[in-house]
PDB file of C-alpha atoms in Angstrom:
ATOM      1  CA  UNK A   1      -2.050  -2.348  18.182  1.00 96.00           C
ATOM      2  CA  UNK A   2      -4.837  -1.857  15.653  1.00 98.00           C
ATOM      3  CA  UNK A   3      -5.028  -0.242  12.786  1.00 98.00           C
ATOM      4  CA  UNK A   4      -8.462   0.214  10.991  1.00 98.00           C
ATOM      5  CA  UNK A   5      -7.981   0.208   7.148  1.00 96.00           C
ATOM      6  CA  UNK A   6     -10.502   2.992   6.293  1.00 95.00           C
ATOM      7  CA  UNK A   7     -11.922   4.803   2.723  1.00 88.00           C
ATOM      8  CA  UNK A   8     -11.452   8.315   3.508  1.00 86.00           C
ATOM      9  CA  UNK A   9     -15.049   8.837   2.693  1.00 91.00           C
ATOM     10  CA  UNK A  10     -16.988  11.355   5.186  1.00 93.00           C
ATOM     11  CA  UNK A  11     -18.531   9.779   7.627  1.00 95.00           C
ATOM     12  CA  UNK A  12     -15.390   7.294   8.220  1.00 96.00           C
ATOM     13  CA  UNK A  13     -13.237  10.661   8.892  1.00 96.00           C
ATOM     14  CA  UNK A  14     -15.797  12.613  10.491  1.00 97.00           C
ATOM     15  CA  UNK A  15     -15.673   9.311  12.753  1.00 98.00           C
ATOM     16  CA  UNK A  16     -11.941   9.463  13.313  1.00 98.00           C
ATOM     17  CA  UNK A  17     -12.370  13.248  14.360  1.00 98.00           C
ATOM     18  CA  UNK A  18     -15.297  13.428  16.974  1.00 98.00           C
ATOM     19  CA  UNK A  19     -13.281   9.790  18.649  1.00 98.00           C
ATOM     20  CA  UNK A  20     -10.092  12.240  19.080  1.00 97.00           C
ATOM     21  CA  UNK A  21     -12.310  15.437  20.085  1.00 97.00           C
ATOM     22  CA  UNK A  22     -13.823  13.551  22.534  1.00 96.00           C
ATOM     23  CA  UNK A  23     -10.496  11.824  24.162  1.00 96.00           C
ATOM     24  CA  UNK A  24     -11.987   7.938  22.809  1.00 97.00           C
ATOM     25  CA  UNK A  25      -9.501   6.989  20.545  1.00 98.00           C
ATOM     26  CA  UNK A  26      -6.510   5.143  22.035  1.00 97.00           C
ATOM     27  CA  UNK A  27      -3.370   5.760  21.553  1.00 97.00           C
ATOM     28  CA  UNK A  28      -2.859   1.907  20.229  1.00 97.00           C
ATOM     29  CA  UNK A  29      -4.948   2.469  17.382  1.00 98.00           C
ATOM     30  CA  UNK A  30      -3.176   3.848  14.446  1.00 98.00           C
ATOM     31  CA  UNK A  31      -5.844   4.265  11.679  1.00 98.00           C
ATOM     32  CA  UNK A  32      -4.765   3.523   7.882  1.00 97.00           C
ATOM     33  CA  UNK A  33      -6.498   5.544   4.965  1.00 94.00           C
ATOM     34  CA  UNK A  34      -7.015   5.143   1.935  1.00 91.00           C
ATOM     35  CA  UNK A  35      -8.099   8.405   0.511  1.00 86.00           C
ATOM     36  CA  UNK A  36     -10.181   8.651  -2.057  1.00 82.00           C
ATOM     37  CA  UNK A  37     -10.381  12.734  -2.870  1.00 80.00           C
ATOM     38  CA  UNK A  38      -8.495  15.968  -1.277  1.00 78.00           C
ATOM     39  CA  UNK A  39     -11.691  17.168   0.395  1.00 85.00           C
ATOM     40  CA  UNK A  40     -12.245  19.393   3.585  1.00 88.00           C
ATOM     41  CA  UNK A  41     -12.888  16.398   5.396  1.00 93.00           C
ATOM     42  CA  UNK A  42     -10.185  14.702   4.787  1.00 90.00           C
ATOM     43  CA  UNK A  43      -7.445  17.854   5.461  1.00 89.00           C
ATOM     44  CA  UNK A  44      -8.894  18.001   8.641  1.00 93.00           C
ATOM     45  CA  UNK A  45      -8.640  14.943   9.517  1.00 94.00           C
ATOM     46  CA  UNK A  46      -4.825  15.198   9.173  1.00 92.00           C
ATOM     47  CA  UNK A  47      -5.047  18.392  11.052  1.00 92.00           C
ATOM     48  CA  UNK A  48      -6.459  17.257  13.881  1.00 94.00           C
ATOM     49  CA  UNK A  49      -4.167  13.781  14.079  1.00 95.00           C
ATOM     50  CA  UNK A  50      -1.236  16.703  13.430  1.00 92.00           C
ATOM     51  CA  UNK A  51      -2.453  18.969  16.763  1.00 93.00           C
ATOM     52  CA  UNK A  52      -2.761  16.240  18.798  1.00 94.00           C
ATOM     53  CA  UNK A  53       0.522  14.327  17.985  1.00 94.00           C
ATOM     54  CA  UNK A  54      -1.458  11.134  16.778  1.00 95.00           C
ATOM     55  CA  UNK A  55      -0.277   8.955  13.831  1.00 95.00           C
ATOM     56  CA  UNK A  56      -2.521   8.128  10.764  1.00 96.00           C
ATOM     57  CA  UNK A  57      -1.318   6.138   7.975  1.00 95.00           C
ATOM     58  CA  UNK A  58      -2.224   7.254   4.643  1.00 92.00           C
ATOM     59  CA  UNK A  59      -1.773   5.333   1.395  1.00 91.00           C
ATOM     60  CA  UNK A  60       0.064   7.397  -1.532  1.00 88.00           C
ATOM     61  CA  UNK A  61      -0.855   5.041  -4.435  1.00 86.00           C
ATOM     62  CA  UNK A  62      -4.702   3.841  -3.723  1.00 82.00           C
ATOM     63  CA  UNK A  63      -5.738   1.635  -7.083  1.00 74.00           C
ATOM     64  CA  UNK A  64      -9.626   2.797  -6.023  1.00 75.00           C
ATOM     65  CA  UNK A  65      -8.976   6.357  -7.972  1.00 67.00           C
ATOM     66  CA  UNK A  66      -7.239   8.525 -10.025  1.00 61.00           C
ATOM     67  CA  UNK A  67      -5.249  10.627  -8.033  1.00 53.00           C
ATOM     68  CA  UNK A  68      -1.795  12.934  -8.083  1.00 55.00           C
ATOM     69  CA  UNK A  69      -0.916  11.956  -4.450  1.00 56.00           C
ATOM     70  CA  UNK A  70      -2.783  14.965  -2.874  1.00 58.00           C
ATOM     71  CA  UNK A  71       0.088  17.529  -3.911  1.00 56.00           C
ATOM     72  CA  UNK A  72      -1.080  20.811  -2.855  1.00 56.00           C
ATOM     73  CA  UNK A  73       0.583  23.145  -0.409  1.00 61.00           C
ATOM     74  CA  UNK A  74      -1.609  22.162   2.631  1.00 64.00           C
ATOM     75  CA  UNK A  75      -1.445  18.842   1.963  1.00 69.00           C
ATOM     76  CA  UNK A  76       1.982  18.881   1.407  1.00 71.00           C
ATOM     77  CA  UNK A  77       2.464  20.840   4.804  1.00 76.00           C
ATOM     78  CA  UNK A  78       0.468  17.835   6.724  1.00 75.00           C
ATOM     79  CA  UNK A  79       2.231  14.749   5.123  1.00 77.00           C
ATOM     80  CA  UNK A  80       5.403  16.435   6.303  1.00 76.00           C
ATOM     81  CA  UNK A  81       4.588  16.258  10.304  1.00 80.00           C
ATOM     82  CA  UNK A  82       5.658  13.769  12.340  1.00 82.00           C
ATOM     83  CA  UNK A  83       1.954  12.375  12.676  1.00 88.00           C
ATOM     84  CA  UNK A  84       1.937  11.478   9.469  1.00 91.00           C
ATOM     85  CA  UNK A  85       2.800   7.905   8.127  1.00 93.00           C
ATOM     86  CA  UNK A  86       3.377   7.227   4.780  1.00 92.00           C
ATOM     87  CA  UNK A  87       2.054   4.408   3.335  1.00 93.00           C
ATOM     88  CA  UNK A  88       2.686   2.410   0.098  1.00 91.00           C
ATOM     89  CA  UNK A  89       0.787  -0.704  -1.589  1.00 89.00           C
ATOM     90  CA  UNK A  90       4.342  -2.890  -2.665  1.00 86.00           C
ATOM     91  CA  UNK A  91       3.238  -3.104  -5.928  1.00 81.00           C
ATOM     92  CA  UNK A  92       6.307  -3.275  -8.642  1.00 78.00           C
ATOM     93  CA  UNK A  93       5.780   0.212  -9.709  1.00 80.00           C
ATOM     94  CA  UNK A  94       5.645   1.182  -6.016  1.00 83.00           C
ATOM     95  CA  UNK A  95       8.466  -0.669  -4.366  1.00 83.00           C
ATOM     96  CA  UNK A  96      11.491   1.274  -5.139  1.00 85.00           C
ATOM     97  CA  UNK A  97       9.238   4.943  -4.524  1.00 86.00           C
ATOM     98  CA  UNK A  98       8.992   2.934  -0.867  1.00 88.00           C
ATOM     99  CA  UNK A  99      12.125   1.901  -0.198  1.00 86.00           C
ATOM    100  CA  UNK A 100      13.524   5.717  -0.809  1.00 86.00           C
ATOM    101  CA  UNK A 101      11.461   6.965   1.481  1.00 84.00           C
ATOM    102  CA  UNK A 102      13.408   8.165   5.101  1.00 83.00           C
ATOM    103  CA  UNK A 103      10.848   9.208   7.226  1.00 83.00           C
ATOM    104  CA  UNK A 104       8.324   6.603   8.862  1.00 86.00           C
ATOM    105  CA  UNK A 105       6.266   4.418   6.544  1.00 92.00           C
ATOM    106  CA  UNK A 106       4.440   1.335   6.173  1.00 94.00           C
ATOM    107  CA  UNK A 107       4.441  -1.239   3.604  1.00 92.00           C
ATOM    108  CA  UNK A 108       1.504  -3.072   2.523  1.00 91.00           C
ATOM    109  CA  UNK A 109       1.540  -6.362   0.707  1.00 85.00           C
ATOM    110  CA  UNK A 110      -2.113  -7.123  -0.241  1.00 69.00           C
ATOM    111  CA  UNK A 111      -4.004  -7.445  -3.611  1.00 57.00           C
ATOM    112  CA  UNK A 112      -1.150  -7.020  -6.598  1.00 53.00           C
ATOM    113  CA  UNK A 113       1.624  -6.617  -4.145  1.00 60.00           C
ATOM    114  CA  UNK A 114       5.187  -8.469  -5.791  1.00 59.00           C
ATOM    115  CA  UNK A 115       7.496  -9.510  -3.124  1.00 63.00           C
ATOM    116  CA  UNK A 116      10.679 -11.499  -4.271  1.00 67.00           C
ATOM    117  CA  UNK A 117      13.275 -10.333  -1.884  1.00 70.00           C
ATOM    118  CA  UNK A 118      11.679  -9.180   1.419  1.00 73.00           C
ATOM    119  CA  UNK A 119      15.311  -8.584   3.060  1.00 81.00           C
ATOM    120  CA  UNK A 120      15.213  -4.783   2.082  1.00 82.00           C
ATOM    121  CA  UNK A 121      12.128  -4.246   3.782  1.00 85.00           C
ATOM    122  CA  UNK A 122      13.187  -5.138   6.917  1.00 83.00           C
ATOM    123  CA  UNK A 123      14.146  -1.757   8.771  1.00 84.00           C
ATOM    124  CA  UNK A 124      12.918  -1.044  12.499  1.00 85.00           C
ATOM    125  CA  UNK A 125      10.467   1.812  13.336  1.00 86.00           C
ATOM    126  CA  UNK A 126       8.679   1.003   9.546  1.00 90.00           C
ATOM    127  CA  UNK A 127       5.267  -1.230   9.339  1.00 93.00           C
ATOM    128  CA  UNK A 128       4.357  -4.293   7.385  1.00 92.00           C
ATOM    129  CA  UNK A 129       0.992  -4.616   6.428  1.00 94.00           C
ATOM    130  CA  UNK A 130       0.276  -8.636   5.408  1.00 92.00           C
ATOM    131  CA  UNK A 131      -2.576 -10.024   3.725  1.00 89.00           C
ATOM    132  CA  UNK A 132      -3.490 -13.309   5.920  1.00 85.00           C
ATOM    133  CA  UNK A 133      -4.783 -15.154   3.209  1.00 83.00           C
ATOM    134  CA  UNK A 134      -1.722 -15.064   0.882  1.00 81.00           C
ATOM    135  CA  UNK A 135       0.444 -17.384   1.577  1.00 81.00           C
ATOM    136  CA  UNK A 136       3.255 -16.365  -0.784  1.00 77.00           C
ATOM    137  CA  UNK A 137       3.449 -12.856   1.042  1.00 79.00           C
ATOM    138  CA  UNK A 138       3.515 -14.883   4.885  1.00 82.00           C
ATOM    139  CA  UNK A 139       6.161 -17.062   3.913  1.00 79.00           C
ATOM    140  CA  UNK A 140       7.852 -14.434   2.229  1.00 75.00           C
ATOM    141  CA  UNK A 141       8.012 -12.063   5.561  1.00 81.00           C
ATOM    142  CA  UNK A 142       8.321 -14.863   8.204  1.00 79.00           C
ATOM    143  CA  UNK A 143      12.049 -14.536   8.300  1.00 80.00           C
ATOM    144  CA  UNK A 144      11.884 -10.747   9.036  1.00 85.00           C
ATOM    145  CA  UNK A 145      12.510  -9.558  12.670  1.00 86.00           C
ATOM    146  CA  UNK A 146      13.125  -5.724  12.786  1.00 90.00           C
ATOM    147  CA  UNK A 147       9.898  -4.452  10.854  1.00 91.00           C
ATOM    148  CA  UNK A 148       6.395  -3.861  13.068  1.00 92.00           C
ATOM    149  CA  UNK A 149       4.432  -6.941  10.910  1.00 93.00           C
ATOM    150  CA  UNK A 150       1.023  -6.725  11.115  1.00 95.00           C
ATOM    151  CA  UNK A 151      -1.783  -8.904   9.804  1.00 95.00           C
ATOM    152  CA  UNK A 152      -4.667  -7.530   7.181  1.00 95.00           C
ATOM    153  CA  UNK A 153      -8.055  -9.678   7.879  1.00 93.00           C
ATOM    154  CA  UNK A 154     -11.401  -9.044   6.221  1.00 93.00           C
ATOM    155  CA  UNK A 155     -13.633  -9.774   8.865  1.00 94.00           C
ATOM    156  CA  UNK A 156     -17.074  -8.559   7.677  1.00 94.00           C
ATOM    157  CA  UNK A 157     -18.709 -11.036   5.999  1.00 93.00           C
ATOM    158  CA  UNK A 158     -20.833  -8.690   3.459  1.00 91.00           C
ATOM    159  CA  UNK A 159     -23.813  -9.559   1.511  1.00 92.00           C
ATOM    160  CA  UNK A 160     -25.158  -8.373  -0.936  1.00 89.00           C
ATOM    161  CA  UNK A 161     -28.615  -7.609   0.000  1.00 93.00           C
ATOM    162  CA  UNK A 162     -29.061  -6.110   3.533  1.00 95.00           C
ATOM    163  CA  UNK A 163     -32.096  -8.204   3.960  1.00 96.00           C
ATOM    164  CA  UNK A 164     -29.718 -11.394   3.877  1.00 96.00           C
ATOM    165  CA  UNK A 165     -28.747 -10.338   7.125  1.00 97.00           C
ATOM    166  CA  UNK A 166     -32.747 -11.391   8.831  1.00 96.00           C
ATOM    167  CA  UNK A 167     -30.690 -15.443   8.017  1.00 96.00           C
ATOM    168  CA  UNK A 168     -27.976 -14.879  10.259  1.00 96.00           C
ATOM    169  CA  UNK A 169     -28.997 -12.036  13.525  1.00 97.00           C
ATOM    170  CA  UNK A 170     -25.550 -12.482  14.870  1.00 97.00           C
ATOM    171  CA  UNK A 171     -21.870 -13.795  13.966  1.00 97.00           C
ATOM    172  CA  UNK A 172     -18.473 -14.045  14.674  1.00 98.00           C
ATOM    173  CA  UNK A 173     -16.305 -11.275  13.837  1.00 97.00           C
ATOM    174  CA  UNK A 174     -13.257 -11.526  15.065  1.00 97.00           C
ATOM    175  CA  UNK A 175     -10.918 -13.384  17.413  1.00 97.00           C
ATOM    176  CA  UNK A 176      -7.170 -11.627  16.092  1.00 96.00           C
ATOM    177  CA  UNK A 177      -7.266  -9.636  19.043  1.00 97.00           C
ATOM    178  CA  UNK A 178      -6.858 -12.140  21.358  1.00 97.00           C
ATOM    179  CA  UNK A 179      -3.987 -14.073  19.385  1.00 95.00           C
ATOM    180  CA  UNK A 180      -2.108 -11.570  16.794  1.00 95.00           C
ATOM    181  CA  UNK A 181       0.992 -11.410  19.434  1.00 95.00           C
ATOM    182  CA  UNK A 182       1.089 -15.081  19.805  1.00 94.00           C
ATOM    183  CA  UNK A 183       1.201 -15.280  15.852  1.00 90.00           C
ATOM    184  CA  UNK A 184       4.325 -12.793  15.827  1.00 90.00           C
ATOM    185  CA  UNK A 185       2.585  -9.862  14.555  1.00 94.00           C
ATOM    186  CA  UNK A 186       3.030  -6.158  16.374  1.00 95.00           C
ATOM    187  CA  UNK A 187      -0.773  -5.491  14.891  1.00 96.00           C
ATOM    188  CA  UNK A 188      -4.117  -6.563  13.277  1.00 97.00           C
ATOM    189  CA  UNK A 189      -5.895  -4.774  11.031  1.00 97.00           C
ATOM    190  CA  UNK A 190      -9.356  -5.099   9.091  1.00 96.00           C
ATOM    191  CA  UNK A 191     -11.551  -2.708   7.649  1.00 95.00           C
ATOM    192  CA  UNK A 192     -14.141  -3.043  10.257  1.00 96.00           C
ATOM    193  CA  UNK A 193     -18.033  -3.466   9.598  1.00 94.00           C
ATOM    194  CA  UNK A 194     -17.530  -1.408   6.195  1.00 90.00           C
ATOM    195  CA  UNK A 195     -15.535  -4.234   4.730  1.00 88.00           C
ATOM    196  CA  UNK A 196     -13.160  -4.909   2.164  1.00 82.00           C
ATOM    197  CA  UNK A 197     -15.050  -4.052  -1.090  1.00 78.00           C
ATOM    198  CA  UNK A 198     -15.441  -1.115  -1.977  1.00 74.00           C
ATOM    199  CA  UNK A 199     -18.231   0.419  -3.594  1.00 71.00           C
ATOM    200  CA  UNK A 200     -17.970   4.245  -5.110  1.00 67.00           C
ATOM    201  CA  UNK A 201     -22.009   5.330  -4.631  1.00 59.00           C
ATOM    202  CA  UNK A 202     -24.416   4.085  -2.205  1.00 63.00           C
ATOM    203  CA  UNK A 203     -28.355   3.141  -3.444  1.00 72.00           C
ATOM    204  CA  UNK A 204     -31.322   3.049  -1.703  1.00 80.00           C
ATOM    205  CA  UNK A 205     -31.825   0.267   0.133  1.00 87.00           C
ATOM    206  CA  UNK A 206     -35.024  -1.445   0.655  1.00 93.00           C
ATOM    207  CA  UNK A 207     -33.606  -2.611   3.907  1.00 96.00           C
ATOM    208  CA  UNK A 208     -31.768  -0.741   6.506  1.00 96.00           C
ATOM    209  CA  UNK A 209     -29.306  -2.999   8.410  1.00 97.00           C
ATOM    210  CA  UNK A 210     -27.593  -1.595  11.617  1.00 98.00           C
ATOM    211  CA  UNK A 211     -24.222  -3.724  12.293  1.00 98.00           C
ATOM    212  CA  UNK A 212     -23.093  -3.238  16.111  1.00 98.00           C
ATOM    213  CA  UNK A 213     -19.766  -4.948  17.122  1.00 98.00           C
ATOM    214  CA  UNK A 214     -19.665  -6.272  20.723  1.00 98.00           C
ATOM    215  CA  UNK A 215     -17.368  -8.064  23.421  1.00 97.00           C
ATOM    216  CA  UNK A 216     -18.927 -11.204  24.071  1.00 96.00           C
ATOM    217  CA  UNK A 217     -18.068 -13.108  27.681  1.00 94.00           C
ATOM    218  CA  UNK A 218     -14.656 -14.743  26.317  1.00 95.00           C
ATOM    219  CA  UNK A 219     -13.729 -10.934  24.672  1.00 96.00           C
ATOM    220  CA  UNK A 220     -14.202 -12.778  20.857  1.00 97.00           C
ATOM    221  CA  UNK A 221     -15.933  -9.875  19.099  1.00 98.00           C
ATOM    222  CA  UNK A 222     -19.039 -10.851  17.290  1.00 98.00           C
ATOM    223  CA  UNK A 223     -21.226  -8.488  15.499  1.00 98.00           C
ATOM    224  CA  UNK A 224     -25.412  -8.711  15.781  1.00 98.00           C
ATOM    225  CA  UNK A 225     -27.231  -7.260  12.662  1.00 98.00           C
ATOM    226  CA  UNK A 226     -30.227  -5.441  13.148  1.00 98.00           C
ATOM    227  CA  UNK A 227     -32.691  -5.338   9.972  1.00 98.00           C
ATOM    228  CA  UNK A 228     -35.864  -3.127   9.852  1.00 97.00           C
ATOM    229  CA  UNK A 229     -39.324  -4.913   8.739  1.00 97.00           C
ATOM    230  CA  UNK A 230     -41.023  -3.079   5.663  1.00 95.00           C
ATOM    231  CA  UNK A 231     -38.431  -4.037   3.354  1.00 94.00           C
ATOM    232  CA  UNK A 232     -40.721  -4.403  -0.042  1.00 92.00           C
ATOM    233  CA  UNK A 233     -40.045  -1.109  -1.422  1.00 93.00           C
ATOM    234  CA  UNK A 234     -37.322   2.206  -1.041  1.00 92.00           C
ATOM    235  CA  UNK A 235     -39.918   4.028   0.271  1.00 92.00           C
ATOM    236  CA  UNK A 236     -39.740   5.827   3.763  1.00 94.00           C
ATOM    237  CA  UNK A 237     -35.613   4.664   4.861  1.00 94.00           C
ATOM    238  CA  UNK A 238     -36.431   6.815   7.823  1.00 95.00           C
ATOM    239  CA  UNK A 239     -39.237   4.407   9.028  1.00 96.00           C
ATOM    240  CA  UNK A 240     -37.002   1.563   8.105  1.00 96.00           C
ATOM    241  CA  UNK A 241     -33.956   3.121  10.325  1.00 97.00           C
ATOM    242  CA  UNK A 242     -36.455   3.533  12.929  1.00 97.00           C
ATOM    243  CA  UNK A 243     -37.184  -0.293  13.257  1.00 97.00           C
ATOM    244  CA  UNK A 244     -33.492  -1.427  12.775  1.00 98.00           C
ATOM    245  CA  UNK A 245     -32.690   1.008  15.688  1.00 98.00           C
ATOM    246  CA  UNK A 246     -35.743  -0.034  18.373  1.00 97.00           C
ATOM    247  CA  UNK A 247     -34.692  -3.886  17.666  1.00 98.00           C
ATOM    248  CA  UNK A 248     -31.095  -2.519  18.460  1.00 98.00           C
ATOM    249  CA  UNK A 249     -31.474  -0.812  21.496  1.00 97.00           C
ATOM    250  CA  UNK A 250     -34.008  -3.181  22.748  1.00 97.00           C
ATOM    251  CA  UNK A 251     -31.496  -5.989  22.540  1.00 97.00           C
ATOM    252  CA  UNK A 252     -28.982  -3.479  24.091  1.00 97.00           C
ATOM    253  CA  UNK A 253     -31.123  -2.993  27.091  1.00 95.00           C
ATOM    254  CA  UNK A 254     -31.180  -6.905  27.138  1.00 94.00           C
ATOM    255  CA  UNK A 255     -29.328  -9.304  29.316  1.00 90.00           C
ATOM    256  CA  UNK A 256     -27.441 -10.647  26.484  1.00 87.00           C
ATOM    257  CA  UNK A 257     -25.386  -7.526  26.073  1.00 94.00           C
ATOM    258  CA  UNK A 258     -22.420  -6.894  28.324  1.00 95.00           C
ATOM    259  CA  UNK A 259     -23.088  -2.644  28.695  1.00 92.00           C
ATOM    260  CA  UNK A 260     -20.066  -2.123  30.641  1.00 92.00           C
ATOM    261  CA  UNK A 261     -17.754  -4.105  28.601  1.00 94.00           C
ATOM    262  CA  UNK A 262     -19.143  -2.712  25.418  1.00 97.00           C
ATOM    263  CA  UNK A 263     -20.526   1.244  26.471  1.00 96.00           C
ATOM    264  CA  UNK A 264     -19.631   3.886  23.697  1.00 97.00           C
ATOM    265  CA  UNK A 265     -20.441   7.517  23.290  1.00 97.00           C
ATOM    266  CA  UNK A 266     -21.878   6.655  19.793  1.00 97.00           C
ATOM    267  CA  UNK A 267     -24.442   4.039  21.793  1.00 97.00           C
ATOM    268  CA  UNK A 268     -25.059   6.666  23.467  1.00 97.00           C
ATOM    269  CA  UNK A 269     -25.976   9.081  20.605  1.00 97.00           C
ATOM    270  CA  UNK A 270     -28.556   5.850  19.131  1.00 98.00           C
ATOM    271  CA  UNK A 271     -30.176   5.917  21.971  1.00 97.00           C
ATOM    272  CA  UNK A 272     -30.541  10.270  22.246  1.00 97.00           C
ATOM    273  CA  UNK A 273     -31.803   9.542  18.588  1.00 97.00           C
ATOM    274  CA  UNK A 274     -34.000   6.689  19.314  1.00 96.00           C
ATOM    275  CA  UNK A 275     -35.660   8.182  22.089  1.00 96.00           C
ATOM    276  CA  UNK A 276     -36.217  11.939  19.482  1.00 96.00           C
ATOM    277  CA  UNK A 277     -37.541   9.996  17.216  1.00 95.00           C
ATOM    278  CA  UNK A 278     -35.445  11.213  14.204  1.00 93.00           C
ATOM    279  CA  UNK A 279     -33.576   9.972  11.344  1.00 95.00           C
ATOM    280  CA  UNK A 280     -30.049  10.985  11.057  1.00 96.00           C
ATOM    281  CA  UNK A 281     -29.518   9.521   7.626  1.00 94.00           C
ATOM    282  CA  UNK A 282     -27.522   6.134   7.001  1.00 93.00           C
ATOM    283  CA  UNK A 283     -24.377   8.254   6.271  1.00 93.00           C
ATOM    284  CA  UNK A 284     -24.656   9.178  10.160  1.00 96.00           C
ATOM    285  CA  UNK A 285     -25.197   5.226  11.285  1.00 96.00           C
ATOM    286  CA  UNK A 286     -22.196   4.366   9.411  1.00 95.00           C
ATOM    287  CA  UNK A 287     -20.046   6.925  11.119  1.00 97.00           C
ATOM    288  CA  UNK A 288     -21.525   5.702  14.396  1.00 98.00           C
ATOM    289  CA  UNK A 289     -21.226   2.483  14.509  1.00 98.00           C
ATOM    290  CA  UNK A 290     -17.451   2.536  13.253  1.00 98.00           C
ATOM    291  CA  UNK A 291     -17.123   5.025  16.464  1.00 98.00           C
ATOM    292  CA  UNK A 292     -18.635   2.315  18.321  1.00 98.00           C
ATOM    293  CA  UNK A 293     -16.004  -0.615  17.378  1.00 98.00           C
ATOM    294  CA  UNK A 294     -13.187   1.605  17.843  1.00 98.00           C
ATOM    295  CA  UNK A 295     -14.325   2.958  20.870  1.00 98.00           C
ATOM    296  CA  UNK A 296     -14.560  -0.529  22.555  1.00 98.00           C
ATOM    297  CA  UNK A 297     -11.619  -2.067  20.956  1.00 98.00           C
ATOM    298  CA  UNK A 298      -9.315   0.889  21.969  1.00 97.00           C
ATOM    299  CA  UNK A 299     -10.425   0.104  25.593  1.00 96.00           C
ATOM    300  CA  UNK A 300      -9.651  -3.633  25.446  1.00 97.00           C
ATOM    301  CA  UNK A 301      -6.350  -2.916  23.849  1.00 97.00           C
ATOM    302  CA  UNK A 302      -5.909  -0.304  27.023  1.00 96.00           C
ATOM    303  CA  UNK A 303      -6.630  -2.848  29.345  1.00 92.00           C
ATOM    304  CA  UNK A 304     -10.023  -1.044  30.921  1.00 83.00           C
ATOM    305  CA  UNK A 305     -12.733  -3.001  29.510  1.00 71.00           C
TER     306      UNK A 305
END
């Protein structure tokens, strides 16, 4: 199972809804969000997960911003159906709120998580999320056998200038698919090519960077980076999309890109808007390539690739 750790920011939603409209999100990914506002988007998101008897984690005490847990009426409605998971970061503040807690919920145990005793936690039909990378949490949760564990990667290797990405055209991004069960773990989870820092407002950039995830021949996902060429200035980011995208779907069209393995419907929309000519604005590339990993990694955890 996967289960993308997303920002609740438009596009990522708006992502999460046109993959269920359109019958491409499996049913063994279970996305986590962590919401940053009570907006439109984001009740209809939970909606839509509701109507179609889907599960999506949300997290009820985000550190990213100031917020009363979402309590209005329709909100409070939605968090009430069996869709919806709720989802706690184990700080010390947090635990006890948790552990109270009788319908289906997950635990996370990330940045400022406290775990002393991890007995309690250990109920079946609940999820653990574990930070990889902290080795007091792992040993901590190794003895536990009725909780779904799952492990928390961040796999995008971010920099900070999208121009950095010209260095390095292509890279690993991850392998946990292929072992997580082997490792004991029910899931994986990263936060896909938006990665795990979060930044509140976007700038202009002076280069546009399109980040496709693929299937290689031994099923490792890598990601290739596609940078556009006038990168002096902020002028013109529609010119700027429009070389990103022509090196992207000219590589696509390439024999070093598996198309069966890897087809999407959002490759399909970059290459409608490649071929009009238009810019979509980056908001729209973000929300497309995320369709694009899930898309693919849904069907290799289906067995169809």
């Amino acid at each position: 199972m996967y289960l993308p750790w997303l920002r609740g920011k438009q596009n990522e939603l708006l992502a999460l809804q046109e993959l269920l409209k359109e019958g491409n999100l499996s049913k063994n990914i279970l996305p986590i969000i962590e919401p940053l506002k009570t907006s439109t988007t984001f009740k209809r998101t939970l909606s839509m997960f509701n109507e179609n008897e889907r599960e999506i984690a949300v997290i009820q005490n985000t550190s990213l911003v100031d917020y009363p847990g979402f309590r209005t009426d329709d909100v409070d409605q939605l968090k009430a159906a069996d869709s919806f998971v709720w989802a706690y970061q184990l700080t010390a503040e947090a635990r006890q709120v948790y552990l109270q807690q009788d319908h289906k919920k997950m635990g996370i145990l990330a940045a400022n998580s406290d775990l002393d005793d991890a007995s309690e936690l250990d109920r079946s039909g609940d999820f653990l999320v574990l930070d990889r990378n902290d080795r007091h949490v792992m040993r901590k949760a190794h003895e536990l056998n009725k909780i779904s564990k799952v492990e928390l990667n961040d796999e995008f290797h971010k920099r900070s200038r999208n121009v950095d990405y010209i260095e390095v055209p292509d890279e690993l991004f991850s392998e946990e698919h292929l072992y997580y069960q082997d490792d004991g773990f029910k899931g994986f989870s990263d936060y896909s090519i938006i990665g795990g820092e979060y930044n509140e407002s976007g700038f202009a950039p002076r280069a546009v960077a399109i980040h496709l995830v693929y299937f290689d021949s031994n099923e490792r996902l890598r990601v290739h980076h596609f940078v556009s060429d006038t990168n002096d200035d902020i002028h013109d980011p529609g010119n700027k999309f429009s070389e990103a995208l022509h090196k992207m779907m000219s590589w696509v069209d390439s024999k070093n890109f598996d198309s069966k393995k890897n087809k999407s419907s959002a490759l399909d929309d970059f290459r409608k808007i490649n071929l009009a000519g238009r810019y979509p604005g980056l908001g729209v590339v973000k929300k497309l390539t995320l369709k694009h990993h899930l898309e693919i990694m849904g069907r290799y955890l289906d067995g169809v690739l």
